[in-house]
Amino acid sequence: MIPGLAGSGVKLGGSRKRAGSDSRPAGVEPATMASVLRELGALYTALSRQAFPLTLLEQAFRQLTHLLSATALNSLLLRKDVCSWSRGLQIRYNVSLLDEWLRSRGLQAGGAIATLEPLIQATQLLQVSKKSEADAQALVHTCTALSSQQIVKILTLYTPNSDLEERVTLNFIRTVQGLLKEQSEGQNRQLLLDVRRVFPVTFPYLPPPRLHADQLDIPDSLKISFLRRV
């Protein structure tokens, strides 16, 4: 579970714990953004030590970021308690940390950043004004990575943080639906993202290294000192 549904250093989940809603084993703490980045860093270090080509690293982390982003977006689409302005702000901050982590390691060119776009747009949808027809038009033109079903679902689930904040009106949702209908011909109509989607892998051509036998350093731990070069 991606910790995009809480602050960068706090636990995942809603503000109220419901009986039977937590499937984690007793004593297992929910993930934080720091722990996710730590795990990603450990994987990156392990692969780098094996001299993985950059193109393969980019593809590996594209697959991982898709899993993280899709899981978080699906949770948002199914949970009314996280469809709020404040939660949108928290999720957006956590996504920015992941974006920064990828860019700092040169992994942004392989499509990993692009897999975060639906989640980013969902958080923007939670934060923008949702009152006038102009707001509806701006929303439709901005959320191009989301399906019409996803946009309407988030608007329907949106929950004000306080009594001072207004709910999204039914008229506004109908206006958005009308605008989406005009431009949604042939577009993807799915609600939930496929977390099991596997991207195709492209293996780069790597010419064999030009090494001579006398340049090889064989560690003693292999215990093959009985071999002799001829």
PDB file of C-alpha atoms in Angstrom:
ATOM      1  CA  MET A   1       0.000   0.000   0.000  1.00  0.00           C
ATOM      2  CA  ILE A   2       1.465   3.342  -1.018  1.00  0.00           C
ATOM      3  CA  PRO A   3       1.672   5.859   1.812  1.00  0.00           C
ATOM      4  CA  GLY A   4       0.192   8.506  -0.420  1.00  0.00           C
ATOM      5  CA  LEU A   5      -2.937   8.527   1.688  1.00  0.00           C
ATOM      6  CA  ALA A   6      -1.272  10.173   4.676  1.00  0.00           C
ATOM      7  CA  GLY A   7       1.420  12.694   5.507  1.00  0.00           C
ATOM      8  CA  SER A   8       5.081  12.011   4.778  1.00  0.00           C
ATOM      9  CA  GLY A   9       5.789  10.805   8.269  1.00  0.00           C
ATOM     10  CA  VAL A  10       2.463   9.548   9.531  1.00  0.00           C
ATOM     11  CA  LYS A  11       0.530   6.345   9.191  1.00  0.00           C
ATOM     12  CA  LEU A  12      -1.686   5.357   6.327  1.00  0.00           C
ATOM     13  CA  GLY A  13      -5.419   5.064   6.536  1.00  0.00           C
ATOM     14  CA  GLY A  14      -8.310   7.245   7.511  1.00  0.00           C
ATOM     15  CA  SER A  15      -8.546   9.392  10.585  1.00  0.00           C
ATOM     16  CA  ARG A  16     -11.017   6.945  12.096  1.00  0.00           C
ATOM     17  CA  LYS A  17     -10.265   3.239  12.349  1.00  0.00           C
ATOM     18  CA  ARG A  18     -13.228   1.065  11.492  1.00  0.00           C
ATOM     19  CA  ALA A  19     -13.642  -2.380  12.961  1.00  0.00           C
ATOM     20  CA  GLY A  20     -12.513  -5.047  10.545  1.00  0.00           C
ATOM     21  CA  SER A  21     -11.167  -2.505   8.028  1.00  0.00           C
ATOM     22  CA  ASP A  22      -7.488  -3.144   8.756  1.00  0.00           C
ATOM     23  CA  SER A  23      -6.193  -6.363   7.213  1.00  0.00           C
ATOM     24  CA  ARG A  24      -2.633  -5.974   8.487  1.00  0.00           C
ATOM     25  CA  PRO A  25      -1.339  -8.529  10.999  1.00  0.00           C
ATOM     26  CA  ALA A  26      -1.254  -7.383  14.607  1.00  0.00           C
ATOM     27  CA  GLY A  27       1.891  -5.463  15.458  1.00  0.00           C
ATOM     28  CA  VAL A  28       2.695  -4.546  11.830  1.00  0.00           C
ATOM     29  CA  GLU A  29       2.995  -0.800  11.396  1.00  0.00           C
ATOM     30  CA  PRO A  30       1.589   0.802   8.221  1.00  0.00           C
ATOM     31  CA  ALA A  31       4.066   2.202   5.742  1.00  0.00           C
ATOM     32  CA  THR A  32       5.220   5.807   5.662  1.00  0.00           C
ATOM     33  CA  MET A  33       6.660   7.680   2.705  1.00  0.00           C
ATOM     34  CA  ALA A  34      10.083   7.542   4.329  1.00  0.00           C
ATOM     35  CA  SER A  35       9.912   3.746   4.564  1.00  0.00           C
ATOM     36  CA  VAL A  36       8.795   3.419   0.935  1.00  0.00           C
ATOM     37  CA  LEU A  37      11.666   5.593  -0.286  1.00  0.00           C
ATOM     38  CA  ARG A  38      14.031   3.600   1.898  1.00  0.00           C
ATOM     39  CA  GLU A  39      12.899   0.335   0.287  1.00  0.00           C
ATOM     40  CA  LEU A  40      13.182   1.834  -3.185  1.00  0.00           C
ATOM     41  CA  GLY A  41      16.658   3.069  -2.322  1.00  0.00           C
ATOM     42  CA  ALA A  42      17.736  -0.386  -1.182  1.00  0.00           C
ATOM     43  CA  LEU A  43      16.486  -1.899  -4.444  1.00  0.00           C
ATOM     44  CA  TYR A  44      18.189   0.803  -6.499  1.00  0.00           C
ATOM     45  CA  THR A  45      21.486   0.201  -4.694  1.00  0.00           C
ATOM     46  CA  ALA A  46      21.259  -3.570  -5.154  1.00  0.00           C
ATOM     47  CA  LEU A  47      20.555  -3.286  -8.880  1.00  0.00           C
ATOM     48  CA  SER A  48      23.237  -0.651  -9.391  1.00  0.00           C
ATOM     49  CA  ARG A  49      25.835  -2.875  -7.751  1.00  0.00           C
ATOM     50  CA  GLN A  50      24.999  -5.531 -10.332  1.00  0.00           C
ATOM     51  CA  ALA A  51      25.849  -3.013 -13.075  1.00  0.00           C
ATOM     52  CA  PHE A  52      22.280  -2.923 -14.400  1.00  0.00           C
ATOM     53  CA  PRO A  53      22.055  -0.734 -17.524  1.00  0.00           C
ATOM     54  CA  LEU A  54      20.222   2.539 -16.946  1.00  0.00           C
ATOM     55  CA  THR A  55      17.488   1.617 -19.435  1.00  0.00           C
ATOM     56  CA  LEU A  56      16.648  -1.516 -17.429  1.00  0.00           C
ATOM     57  CA  LEU A  57      16.650   0.458 -14.177  1.00  0.00           C
ATOM     58  CA  GLU A  58      14.240   2.958 -15.717  1.00  0.00           C
ATOM     59  CA  GLN A  59      11.897   0.178 -16.826  1.00  0.00           C
ATOM     60  CA  ALA A  60      12.024  -1.563 -13.447  1.00  0.00           C
ATOM     61  CA  PHE A  61      11.107   1.602 -11.565  1.00  0.00           C
ATOM     62  CA  ARG A  62       8.436   2.459 -14.114  1.00  0.00           C
ATOM     63  CA  GLN A  63       6.751  -0.815 -13.164  1.00  0.00           C
ATOM     64  CA  LEU A  64       7.081  -0.053  -9.452  1.00  0.00           C
ATOM     65  CA  THR A  65       5.781   3.511  -9.691  1.00  0.00           C
ATOM     66  CA  HIS A  66       2.795   2.277 -11.696  1.00  0.00           C
ATOM     67  CA  LEU A  67       1.986  -0.174  -8.903  1.00  0.00           C
ATOM     68  CA  LEU A  68       2.315   2.533  -6.249  1.00  0.00           C
ATOM     69  CA  SER A  69       0.309   5.113  -8.179  1.00  0.00           C
ATOM     70  CA  ALA A  70      -2.440   2.709  -9.267  1.00  0.00           C
ATOM     71  CA  THR A  71      -2.858   1.330  -5.745  1.00  0.00           C
ATOM     72  CA  ALA A  72      -3.130   4.813  -4.261  1.00  0.00           C
ATOM     73  CA  LEU A  73      -5.578   6.052  -6.899  1.00  0.00           C
ATOM     74  CA  ASN A  74      -7.780   2.965  -6.544  1.00  0.00           C
ATOM     75  CA  SER A  75      -7.877   3.458  -2.771  1.00  0.00           C
ATOM     76  CA  LEU A  76      -8.860   7.083  -3.252  1.00  0.00           C
ATOM     77  CA  LEU A  77     -11.664   6.081  -5.627  1.00  0.00           C
ATOM     78  CA  LEU A  78     -13.041   3.584  -3.102  1.00  0.00           C
ATOM     79  CA  ARG A  79     -12.699   5.578   0.122  1.00  0.00           C
ATOM     80  CA  LYS A  80     -14.808   8.602   0.898  1.00  0.00           C
ATOM     81  CA  ASP A  81     -12.686   9.445   3.942  1.00  0.00           C
ATOM     82  CA  VAL A  82      -9.658  10.351   1.786  1.00  0.00           C
ATOM     83  CA  CYS A  83     -11.510  12.422  -0.829  1.00  0.00           C
ATOM     84  CA  SER A  84     -10.943  15.797   0.807  1.00  0.00           C
ATOM     85  CA  TRP A  85      -8.882  18.936   0.265  1.00  0.00           C
ATOM     86  CA  SER A  86      -6.446  18.193   3.104  1.00  0.00           C
ATOM     87  CA  ARG A  87      -5.877  14.607   1.992  1.00  0.00           C
ATOM     88  CA  GLY A  88      -5.282  15.795  -1.540  1.00  0.00           C
ATOM     89  CA  LEU A  89      -2.591  18.112  -0.233  1.00  0.00           C
ATOM     90  CA  GLN A  90      -0.929  15.290   1.719  1.00  0.00           C
ATOM     91  CA  ILE A  91      -0.995  12.885  -1.219  1.00  0.00           C
ATOM     92  CA  ARG A  92       0.385  15.518  -3.590  1.00  0.00           C
ATOM     93  CA  TYR A  93       3.277  16.200  -1.223  1.00  0.00           C
ATOM     94  CA  ASN A  94       4.141  12.517  -0.977  1.00  0.00           C
ATOM     95  CA  VAL A  95       4.014  12.146  -4.759  1.00  0.00           C
ATOM     96  CA  SER A  96       6.372  15.118  -5.073  1.00  0.00           C
ATOM     97  CA  LEU A  97       8.833  13.309  -2.786  1.00  0.00           C
ATOM     98  CA  LEU A  98       8.698  10.245  -5.028  1.00  0.00           C
ATOM     99  CA  ASP A  99       9.084  12.427  -8.128  1.00  0.00           C
ATOM    100  CA  GLU A 100      12.131  14.123  -6.608  1.00  0.00           C
ATOM    101  CA  TRP A 101      13.621  10.740  -5.643  1.00  0.00           C
ATOM    102  CA  LEU A 102      13.284   9.427  -9.212  1.00  0.00           C
ATOM    103  CA  ARG A 103      14.773  12.559 -10.771  1.00  0.00           C
ATOM    104  CA  SER A 104      17.705  12.625  -8.365  1.00  0.00           C
ATOM    105  CA  ARG A 105      18.714   9.176  -9.635  1.00  0.00           C
ATOM    106  CA  GLY A 106      18.183   9.914 -13.307  1.00  0.00           C
ATOM    107  CA  LEU A 107      15.159   7.617 -13.642  1.00  0.00           C
ATOM    108  CA  GLN A 108      12.727  10.179 -15.047  1.00  0.00           C
ATOM    109  CA  ALA A 109      13.270   9.368 -18.740  1.00  0.00           C
ATOM    110  CA  GLY A 110      11.899   5.818 -18.691  1.00  0.00           C
ATOM    111  CA  GLY A 111       8.231   6.606 -18.090  1.00  0.00           C
ATOM    112  CA  ALA A 112       8.221   6.343 -14.290  1.00  0.00           C
ATOM    113  CA  ILE A 113       7.169   9.981 -13.873  1.00  0.00           C
ATOM    114  CA  ALA A 114       4.349   9.535 -16.399  1.00  0.00           C
ATOM    115  CA  THR A 115       2.788   6.722 -14.350  1.00  0.00           C
ATOM    116  CA  LEU A 116       2.273   9.197 -11.492  1.00  0.00           C
ATOM    117  CA  GLU A 117       0.216  11.607 -13.609  1.00  0.00           C
ATOM    118  CA  PRO A 118      -3.253  10.105 -12.925  1.00  0.00           C
ATOM    119  CA  LEU A 119      -2.650  10.308  -9.167  1.00  0.00           C
ATOM    120  CA  ILE A 120      -1.289  13.851  -9.463  1.00  0.00           C
ATOM    121  CA  GLN A 121      -4.374  14.964 -11.384  1.00  0.00           C
ATOM    122  CA  ALA A 122      -6.644  13.279  -8.848  1.00  0.00           C
ATOM    123  CA  THR A 123      -5.039  15.304  -6.050  1.00  0.00           C
ATOM    124  CA  GLN A 124      -5.418  18.482  -8.102  1.00  0.00           C
ATOM    125  CA  LEU A 125      -9.094  17.635  -8.534  1.00  0.00           C
ATOM    126  CA  LEU A 126      -9.444  17.508  -4.754  1.00  0.00           C
ATOM    127  CA  GLN A 127      -7.838  20.930  -4.357  1.00  0.00           C
ATOM    128  CA  VAL A 128      -9.301  23.087  -7.133  1.00  0.00           C
ATOM    129  CA  SER A 129     -12.468  25.164  -6.889  1.00  0.00           C
ATOM    130  CA  LYS A 130     -15.584  23.203  -7.810  1.00  0.00           C
ATOM    131  CA  LYS A 131     -18.400  25.744  -8.060  1.00  0.00           C
ATOM    132  CA  SER A 132     -18.855  27.535 -11.377  1.00  0.00           C
ATOM    133  CA  GLU A 133     -19.117  26.427 -14.997  1.00  0.00           C
ATOM    134  CA  ALA A 134     -15.681  27.948 -15.587  1.00  0.00           C
ATOM    135  CA  ASP A 135     -14.339  25.701 -12.815  1.00  0.00           C
ATOM    136  CA  ALA A 136     -15.913  22.705 -14.544  1.00  0.00           C
ATOM    137  CA  GLN A 137     -14.336  23.591 -17.884  1.00  0.00           C
ATOM    138  CA  ALA A 138     -10.900  24.086 -16.309  1.00  0.00           C
ATOM    139  CA  LEU A 139     -11.247  20.791 -14.452  1.00  0.00           C
ATOM    140  CA  VAL A 140     -12.121  18.847 -17.606  1.00  0.00           C
ATOM    141  CA  HIS A 141      -9.236  20.358 -19.571  1.00  0.00           C
ATOM    142  CA  THR A 142      -6.764  19.684 -16.746  1.00  0.00           C
ATOM    143  CA  CYS A 143      -7.608  16.101 -15.765  1.00  0.00           C
ATOM    144  CA  THR A 144      -6.733  14.474 -19.087  1.00  0.00           C
ATOM    145  CA  ALA A 145      -5.066  11.428 -17.490  1.00  0.00           C
ATOM    146  CA  LEU A 146      -8.268  10.469 -15.654  1.00  0.00           C
ATOM    147  CA  SER A 147     -11.278   8.749 -17.183  1.00  0.00           C
ATOM    148  CA  SER A 148     -14.679  10.431 -17.002  1.00  0.00           C
ATOM    149  CA  GLN A 149     -15.799   7.769 -14.506  1.00  0.00           C
ATOM    150  CA  GLN A 150     -12.854   8.537 -12.244  1.00  0.00           C
ATOM    151  CA  ILE A 151     -13.485  12.280 -12.324  1.00  0.00           C
ATOM    152  CA  VAL A 152     -17.184  11.932 -11.517  1.00  0.00           C
ATOM    153  CA  LYS A 153     -16.472   9.379  -8.788  1.00  0.00           C
ATOM    154  CA  ILE A 154     -14.004  11.685  -7.029  1.00  0.00           C
ATOM    155  CA  LEU A 155     -16.431  14.616  -7.235  1.00  0.00           C
ATOM    156  CA  THR A 156     -19.201  12.435  -5.823  1.00  0.00           C
ATOM    157  CA  LEU A 157     -17.063  11.173  -2.937  1.00  0.00           C
ATOM    158  CA  TYR A 158     -15.563  14.588  -2.132  1.00  0.00           C
ATOM    159  CA  THR A 159     -16.034  15.326   1.558  1.00  0.00           C
ATOM    160  CA  PRO A 160     -15.587  18.822   3.052  1.00  0.00           C
ATOM    161  CA  ASN A 161     -13.096  19.114   5.904  1.00  0.00           C
ATOM    162  CA  SER A 162     -15.370  21.384   7.916  1.00  0.00           C
ATOM    163  CA  ASP A 163     -18.820  22.951   7.965  1.00  0.00           C
ATOM    164  CA  LEU A 164     -17.307  26.081   6.394  1.00  0.00           C
ATOM    165  CA  GLU A 165     -16.538  24.200   3.179  1.00  0.00           C
ATOM    166  CA  GLU A 166     -19.327  23.466   0.731  1.00  0.00           C
ATOM    167  CA  ARG A 167     -20.013  20.081  -0.796  1.00  0.00           C
ATOM    168  CA  VAL A 168     -19.816  19.620  -4.541  1.00  0.00           C
ATOM    169  CA  THR A 169     -23.303  20.316  -5.830  1.00  0.00           C
ATOM    170  CA  LEU A 170     -25.234  17.918  -8.027  1.00  0.00           C
ATOM    171  CA  ASN A 171     -25.572  20.657 -10.673  1.00  0.00           C
ATOM    172  CA  PHE A 172     -21.781  21.024 -10.849  1.00  0.00           C
ATOM    173  CA  ILE A 173     -21.316  17.272 -11.244  1.00  0.00           C
ATOM    174  CA  ARG A 174     -23.910  17.229 -14.033  1.00  0.00           C
ATOM    175  CA  THR A 175     -22.121  20.108 -15.762  1.00  0.00           C
ATOM    176  CA  VAL A 176     -18.845  18.189 -15.614  1.00  0.00           C
ATOM    177  CA  GLN A 177     -20.555  15.050 -16.923  1.00  0.00           C
ATOM    178  CA  GLY A 178     -21.925  17.008 -19.870  1.00  0.00           C
ATOM    179  CA  LEU A 179     -18.506  18.420 -20.735  1.00  0.00           C
ATOM    180  CA  LEU A 180     -16.874  15.016 -20.390  1.00  0.00           C
ATOM    181  CA  LYS A 181     -19.482  13.409 -22.630  1.00  0.00           C
ATOM    182  CA  GLU A 182     -18.590  15.834 -25.421  1.00  0.00           C
ATOM    183  CA  GLN A 183     -14.949  14.761 -25.470  1.00  0.00           C
ATOM    184  CA  SER A 184     -14.970  11.203 -24.135  1.00  0.00           C
ATOM    185  CA  GLU A 185     -15.775   9.391 -27.382  1.00  0.00           C
ATOM    186  CA  GLY A 186     -13.394   6.455 -27.737  1.00  0.00           C
ATOM    187  CA  GLN A 187     -11.666   7.177 -24.419  1.00  0.00           C
ATOM    188  CA  ASN A 188     -10.978   4.686 -21.666  1.00  0.00           C
ATOM    189  CA  ARG A 189     -14.040   4.287 -19.427  1.00  0.00           C
ATOM    190  CA  GLN A 190     -12.522   2.222 -16.638  1.00  0.00           C
ATOM    191  CA  LEU A 191     -12.891   3.270 -13.019  1.00  0.00           C
ATOM    192  CA  LEU A 192     -10.073   1.375 -11.302  1.00  0.00           C
ATOM    193  CA  LEU A 193      -6.543   1.051 -12.654  1.00  0.00           C
ATOM    194  CA  ASP A 194      -5.084  -2.389 -13.295  1.00  0.00           C
ATOM    195  CA  VAL A 195      -2.449  -2.880 -10.599  1.00  0.00           C
ATOM    196  CA  ARG A 196      -1.384  -6.130 -12.292  1.00  0.00           C
ATOM    197  CA  ARG A 197      -0.506  -4.455 -15.566  1.00  0.00           C
ATOM    198  CA  VAL A 198       2.974  -5.473 -16.725  1.00  0.00           C
ATOM    199  CA  PHE A 199       4.848  -3.190 -19.087  1.00  0.00           C
ATOM    200  CA  PRO A 200       6.887  -4.800 -21.887  1.00  0.00           C
ATOM    201  CA  VAL A 201      10.626  -4.877 -21.251  1.00  0.00           C
ATOM    202  CA  THR A 202      13.183  -3.807 -23.846  1.00  0.00           C
ATOM    203  CA  PHE A 203      16.666  -5.210 -23.360  1.00  0.00           C
ATOM    204  CA  PRO A 204      19.414  -2.981 -24.732  1.00  0.00           C
ATOM    205  CA  TYR A 205      22.267  -4.365 -26.799  1.00  0.00           C
ATOM    206  CA  LEU A 206      25.405  -4.508 -24.680  1.00  0.00           C
ATOM    207  CA  PRO A 207      28.644  -5.309 -26.508  1.00  0.00           C
ATOM    208  CA  PRO A 208      30.854  -7.799 -24.656  1.00  0.00           C
ATOM    209  CA  PRO A 209      33.580  -6.163 -22.563  1.00  0.00           C
ATOM    210  CA  ARG A 210      37.095  -6.233 -23.932  1.00  0.00           C
ATOM    211  CA  LEU A 211      38.846  -7.984 -21.066  1.00  0.00           C
ATOM    212  CA  HIS A 212      41.860 -10.252 -21.080  1.00  0.00           C
ATOM    213  CA  ALA A 213      42.275 -13.170 -18.710  1.00  0.00           C
ATOM    214  CA  ASP A 214      45.119 -11.449 -16.876  1.00  0.00           C
ATOM    215  CA  GLN A 215      42.796  -8.517 -16.116  1.00  0.00           C
ATOM    216  CA  LEU A 216      40.304 -10.640 -14.215  1.00  0.00           C
ATOM    217  CA  ASP A 217      40.352 -10.446 -10.433  1.00  0.00           C
ATOM    218  CA  ILE A 218      38.976 -13.724  -9.066  1.00  0.00           C
ATOM    219  CA  PRO A 219      38.022 -13.564  -5.362  1.00  0.00           C
ATOM    220  CA  ASP A 220      39.443 -16.225  -3.055  1.00  0.00           C
ATOM    221  CA  SER A 221      35.942 -16.980  -1.775  1.00  0.00           C
ATOM    222  CA  LEU A 222      35.228 -18.851  -5.017  1.00  0.00           C
ATOM    223  CA  LYS A 223      37.884 -21.418  -4.041  1.00  0.00           C
ATOM    224  CA  ILE A 224      39.037 -22.120  -7.593  1.00  0.00           C
ATOM    225  CA  SER A 225      42.724 -21.474  -7.058  1.00  0.00           C
ATOM    226  CA  PHE A 226      43.428 -24.991  -8.340  1.00  0.00           C
ATOM    227  CA  LEU A 227      42.667 -23.790 -11.861  1.00  0.00           C
ATOM    228  CA  ARG A 228      45.610 -22.784 -14.037  1.00  0.00           C
ATOM    229  CA  ARG A 229      45.568 -20.514 -17.021  1.00  0.00           C
ATOM    230  CA  VAL A 230      46.981 -22.115 -20.201  1.00  0.00           C
TER     231      VAL A 230
END
